[in-house]
CSV table of C-alpha atoms in Angstrom, one decimal:
chain,number,residue,atom,x,y,z
A,1,MET,CA,-3.9,55.6,7.9
A,2,SER,CA,-3.8,53.4,11.0
A,3,LYS,CA,-7.5,52.8,10.7
A,4,GLU,CA,-7.2,51.5,7.1
A,5,CYS,CA,-4.4,49.1,8.1
A,6,VAL,CA,-6.5,47.7,10.9
A,7,HIS,CA,-9.4,47.3,8.5
A,8,HIS,CA,-7.3,45.4,6.0
A,9,SER,CA,-5.8,43.2,8.6
A,10,LYS,CA,-9.2,42.1,9.7
A,11,LYS,CA,-10.3,41.3,6.2
A,12,ARG,CA,-7.3,39.1,5.5
A,13,PRO,CA,-8.1,36.2,8.0
A,14,LYS,CA,-11.7,36.2,6.6
A,15,LEU,CA,-10.4,35.8,3.1
A,16,ILE,CA,-8.0,33.0,4.0
A,17,ARG,CA,-10.8,31.2,5.9
A,18,ARG,CA,-13.1,31.5,2.8
A,19,ILE,CA,-10.4,30.1,0.5
A,20,TYR,CA,-9.8,27.1,2.9
A,21,ALA,CA,-13.5,26.5,3.1
A,22,GLY,CA,-13.8,26.6,-0.7
A,23,ILE,CA,-11.0,24.1,-1.1
A,24,LEU,CA,-12.5,21.7,1.5
A,25,ILE,CA,-15.9,21.9,-0.1
A,26,PHE,CA,-14.4,21.2,-3.5
A,27,LEU,CA,-12.4,18.2,-2.2
A,28,PHE,CA,-15.5,16.9,-0.4
A,29,LEU,CA,-17.6,17.1,-3.6
A,30,VAL,CA,-14.9,15.3,-5.6
A,31,LEU,CA,-14.7,12.5,-3.0
A,32,LEU,CA,-18.5,12.3,-2.9
A,33,THR,CA,-18.7,12.0,-6.7
A,34,ILE,CA,-16.0,9.2,-6.7
A,35,LEU,CA,-17.8,7.3,-3.9
A,36,LEU,CA,-21.2,7.6,-5.7
A,37,ILE,CA,-19.6,6.3,-9.0
A,38,TRP,CA,-17.9,3.4,-7.1
A,39,ALA,CA,-21.2,2.5,-5.4
A,40,ILE,CA,-23.3,2.6,-8.6
A,41,LEU,CA,-20.8,0.5,-10.6
A,42,GLN,CA,-20.4,-2.0,-7.8
A,43,PRO,CA,-16.8,-3.2,-8.6
A,44,THR,CA,-16.1,-6.9,-8.2
A,45,LYS,CA,-12.7,-8.5,-7.5
A,46,PRO,CA,-10.9,-10.3,-10.3
A,47,LYS,CA,-11.6,-14.0,-10.5
A,48,PHE,CA,-8.6,-16.4,-10.6
A,49,ILE,CA,-8.5,-20.0,-11.6
A,50,ILE,CA,-5.6,-22.4,-11.5
A,51,GLN,CA,-5.8,-24.4,-14.6
A,52,ASP,CA,-2.9,-26.9,-14.4
A,53,ALA,CA,0.5,-27.6,-12.9
A,54,THR,CA,3.4,-29.3,-14.8
A,55,VAL,CA,6.0,-30.8,-12.4
A,56,PHE,CA,9.5,-31.1,-13.7
A,57,LEU,CA,11.2,-31.7,-10.4
A,58,PHE,CA,10.0,-32.3,-6.8
A,59,ASN,CA,12.4,-33.9,-4.4
A,60,VAL,CA,12.9,-33.7,-0.6
A,61,THR,CA,16.1,-34.9,1.0
A,62,ALA,CA,16.6,-36.5,4.4
A,63,ALA,CA,18.3,-33.2,5.6
A,64,ASN,CA,15.0,-31.4,5.0
A,65,PHE,CA,15.9,-29.6,1.8
A,66,ILE,CA,13.4,-29.4,-1.1
A,67,SER,CA,14.2,-28.8,-4.7
A,68,SER,CA,11.3,-28.2,-7.1
A,69,SER,CA,10.6,-26.9,-10.6
A,70,ILE,CA,6.9,-26.4,-11.5
A,71,GLN,CA,5.1,-24.5,-14.2
A,72,VAL,CA,1.6,-23.4,-13.3
A,73,THR,CA,-1.1,-21.9,-15.5
A,74,VAL,CA,-3.3,-19.4,-13.8
A,75,SER,CA,-6.1,-17.4,-15.5
A,76,SER,CA,-7.6,-14.1,-14.3
A,77,ARG,CA,-10.9,-12.7,-15.4
A,78,ASN,CA,-12.2,-9.1,-14.8
A,79,PRO,CA,-16.0,-9.6,-14.3
A,80,ASN,CA,-16.7,-5.8,-14.3
A,81,ASP,CA,-18.4,-4.2,-17.3
A,82,LYS,CA,-17.1,-0.7,-16.8
A,83,ILE,CA,-14.0,-1.1,-14.6
A,84,GLY,CA,-10.5,-1.9,-15.7
A,85,VAL,CA,-7.7,-3.3,-13.6
A,86,TYR,CA,-4.0,-2.3,-13.6
A,87,TYR,CA,-1.7,-5.1,-12.3
A,88,ASP,CA,1.3,-3.0,-11.3
A,89,ARG,CA,3.1,-5.8,-9.6
A,90,LEU,CA,2.4,-9.5,-9.4
A,91,ASP,CA,4.6,-12.2,-7.8
A,92,VAL,CA,3.9,-15.9,-7.9
A,93,TYR,CA,5.4,-18.6,-5.6
A,94,ALA,CA,4.6,-22.0,-4.2
A,95,VAL,CA,3.9,-22.8,-0.5
A,96,TYR,CA,3.7,-26.0,1.4
A,97,ARG,CA,2.1,-25.9,4.9
A,98,ASN,CA,2.5,-22.2,5.2
A,99,GLN,CA,6.2,-22.3,4.2
A,100,GLN,CA,7.4,-20.9,0.9
A,101,ILE,CA,9.3,-23.5,-1.1
A,102,THR,CA,10.1,-21.6,-4.3
A,103,LEU,CA,11.5,-18.2,-5.3
A,104,ARG,CA,9.1,-15.5,-6.4
A,105,THR,CA,8.5,-15.3,-10.1
A,106,VAL,CA,7.6,-11.8,-11.3
A,107,ILE,CA,4.7,-11.3,-13.8
A,108,GLN,CA,5.1,-8.3,-16.0
A,109,PRO,CA,2.8,-5.3,-15.3
A,110,THR,CA,-0.3,-5.4,-17.5
A,111,TYR,CA,-3.8,-3.8,-17.9
A,112,GLN,CA,-6.9,-5.9,-17.9
A,113,GLY,CA,-9.9,-4.3,-19.6
A,114,HIS,CA,-13.6,-4.8,-19.0
A,115,ASN,CA,-14.5,-8.5,-19.0
A,116,ASP,CA,-11.0,-9.4,-20.2
A,117,LEU,CA,-9.2,-12.7,-19.5
A,118,ASN,CA,-5.5,-13.0,-18.9
A,119,ILE,CA,-3.6,-16.2,-18.7
A,120,TRP,CA,-0.1,-16.6,-17.2
A,121,SER,CA,2.2,-19.7,-17.1
A,122,PRO,CA,5.1,-18.8,-14.8
A,123,PHE,CA,7.9,-21.3,-13.8
A,124,LEU,CA,8.3,-21.7,-10.0
A,125,VAL,CA,11.8,-22.9,-9.0
A,126,GLY,CA,13.4,-23.6,-5.7
A,127,ASN,CA,16.8,-25.3,-5.3
A,128,ASP,CA,17.7,-26.9,-1.9
A,129,VAL,CA,15.2,-24.7,0.0
A,130,PRO,CA,15.4,-25.5,3.7
A,131,ILE,CA,12.1,-26.5,5.3
A,132,SER,CA,11.3,-27.3,8.9
A,133,PRO,CA,11.8,-30.9,10.2
A,134,TYR,CA,8.0,-31.1,10.8
A,135,ASN,CA,7.2,-30.1,7.2
A,136,GLY,CA,9.9,-32.4,5.9
A,137,ALA,CA,8.4,-35.4,7.7
A,138,ALA,CA,4.9,-34.4,6.6
A,139,LEU,CA,6.0,-34.0,3.0
A,140,ASN,CA,7.6,-37.5,2.9
A,141,GLN,CA,4.3,-38.9,4.4
A,142,ASP,CA,2.2,-37.0,1.8
A,143,GLN,CA,4.4,-38.4,-1.1
A,144,ALA,CA,4.0,-41.9,0.3
A,145,VAL,CA,0.2,-41.5,0.4
A,146,GLY,CA,0.3,-40.1,-3.1
A,147,THR,CA,-1.0,-36.5,-2.9
A,148,VAL,CA,0.9,-33.4,-2.0
A,149,GLN,CA,-1.3,-30.3,-1.3
A,150,LEU,CA,0.5,-27.1,-2.4
A,151,SER,CA,-0.7,-23.5,-2.4
A,152,ILE,CA,0.2,-21.3,-5.4
A,153,LYS,CA,0.2,-17.7,-4.1
A,154,LEU,CA,0.0,-14.5,-6.1
A,155,ASP,CA,0.9,-11.3,-4.3
A,156,GLY,CA,0.8,-7.9,-5.8
A,157,ARG,CA,-0.5,-4.4,-6.2
A,158,VAL,CA,-3.5,-3.4,-8.4
A,159,ARG,CA,-5.3,-0.2,-9.4
A,160,PHE,CA,-8.9,0.2,-10.7
A,161,LYS,CA,-9.8,2.4,-13.6
A,162,VAL,CA,-13.3,3.9,-13.9
A,163,GLY,CA,-13.5,6.1,-17.0
A,164,THR,CA,-10.6,8.5,-16.7
A,165,PHE,CA,-10.4,8.0,-12.9
A,166,ILE,CA,-7.6,5.7,-11.6
A,167,SER,CA,-7.7,4.6,-8.0
A,168,GLY,CA,-4.8,4.3,-5.6
A,169,ARG,CA,-2.9,1.0,-5.2
A,170,TYR,CA,-4.6,-2.0,-3.4
A,171,HIS,CA,-2.9,-5.1,-2.1
A,172,LEU,CA,-3.9,-8.2,-4.0
A,173,ASN,CA,-3.6,-11.6,-2.4
A,174,VAL,CA,-4.6,-14.8,-4.3
A,175,ASP,CA,-4.4,-18.3,-2.9
A,176,CYS,CA,-4.8,-21.2,-5.4
A,177,PRO,CA,-5.0,-24.8,-4.1
A,178,ALA,CA,-2.9,-27.3,-6.1
A,179,ALA,CA,-3.3,-31.0,-5.2
A,180,ILE,CA,-0.5,-32.9,-6.9
A,181,MET,CA,-1.4,-36.5,-7.1
A,182,PHE,CA,2.0,-38.2,-7.4
A,183,GLY,CA,0.6,-41.6,-6.4
A,184,ASN,CA,-2.0,-41.8,-9.2
A,185,PRO,CA,-0.3,-42.7,-12.6
A,186,THR,CA,-3.5,-41.7,-14.5
A,187,ALA,CA,-3.9,-38.3,-12.8
A,188,GLY,CA,-1.3,-36.6,-15.0
A,189,ILE,CA,-0.1,-36.5,-18.6
A,190,ILE,CA,3.6,-37.2,-19.3
A,191,VAL,CA,5.2,-34.2,-21.0
A,192,GLY,CA,8.7,-34.6,-22.5
A,193,ASN,CA,11.1,-36.9,-20.7
A,194,ASN,CA,10.5,-36.4,-17.0
A,195,ALA,CA,7.7,-33.8,-16.6
A,196,VAL,CA,4.1,-34.6,-15.6
A,197,LYS,CA,1.2,-32.2,-16.2
A,198,TYR,CA,-1.7,-32.3,-13.8
A,199,GLN,CA,-5.1,-30.7,-14.7
A,200,LEU,CA,-6.5,-28.9,-11.7
A,201,VAL,CA,-9.1,-26.3,-12.8
A,202,ARG,CA,-9.8,-25.0,-9.3
A,203,PRO,CA,-11.0,-21.5,-8.2
A,204,CYS,CA,-8.7,-19.4,-6.1
A,205,SER,CA,-9.6,-17.3,-3.1
A,206,VAL,CA,-9.0,-13.6,-3.8
A,207,SER,CA,-8.7,-10.7,-1.4
A,208,VAL,CA,-8.1,-7.0,-2.2
């Protein structure tokens, strides 16, 4: 009886090792398959373009506070033939000289199919946002010259879909240059009573 117990106790560790080895081999094959599919399809990052910016309000006070209300139009195109993109979270805001000057505007989660185009036109608003004295002086100088260089940032999380496989979440960072030419009366189109719409059509830098 004792011999049988010893025999079974020796078999048990071997069985457990075989089970673990089988699980590891299975996981390795699954990961290898995903990597091969990913390499064959060669996924490309979404391409963003800032189309225009409509300025309703843009004022800076002597106390280095800025108030702004801007509507921007940004397009995103998925250049992949067989890969879809889930935009799980996407925030948009304006930046001047590396300082955020508006609140974040949230774009609703959406799915972008193969070669699809999405267009968003969020409002970016900031009321009495404090800025550094250096940036306040630089902004007054830029307005006097006639051109204010803003950056429209998009920050979010995306997932990629290949067939039935959906990847984990990736950090999406988009930077769109927006040169607002206040000093050129012909650079914009008057919209409504006080708003001016500026055509930009500039590609944005995208990192994932």
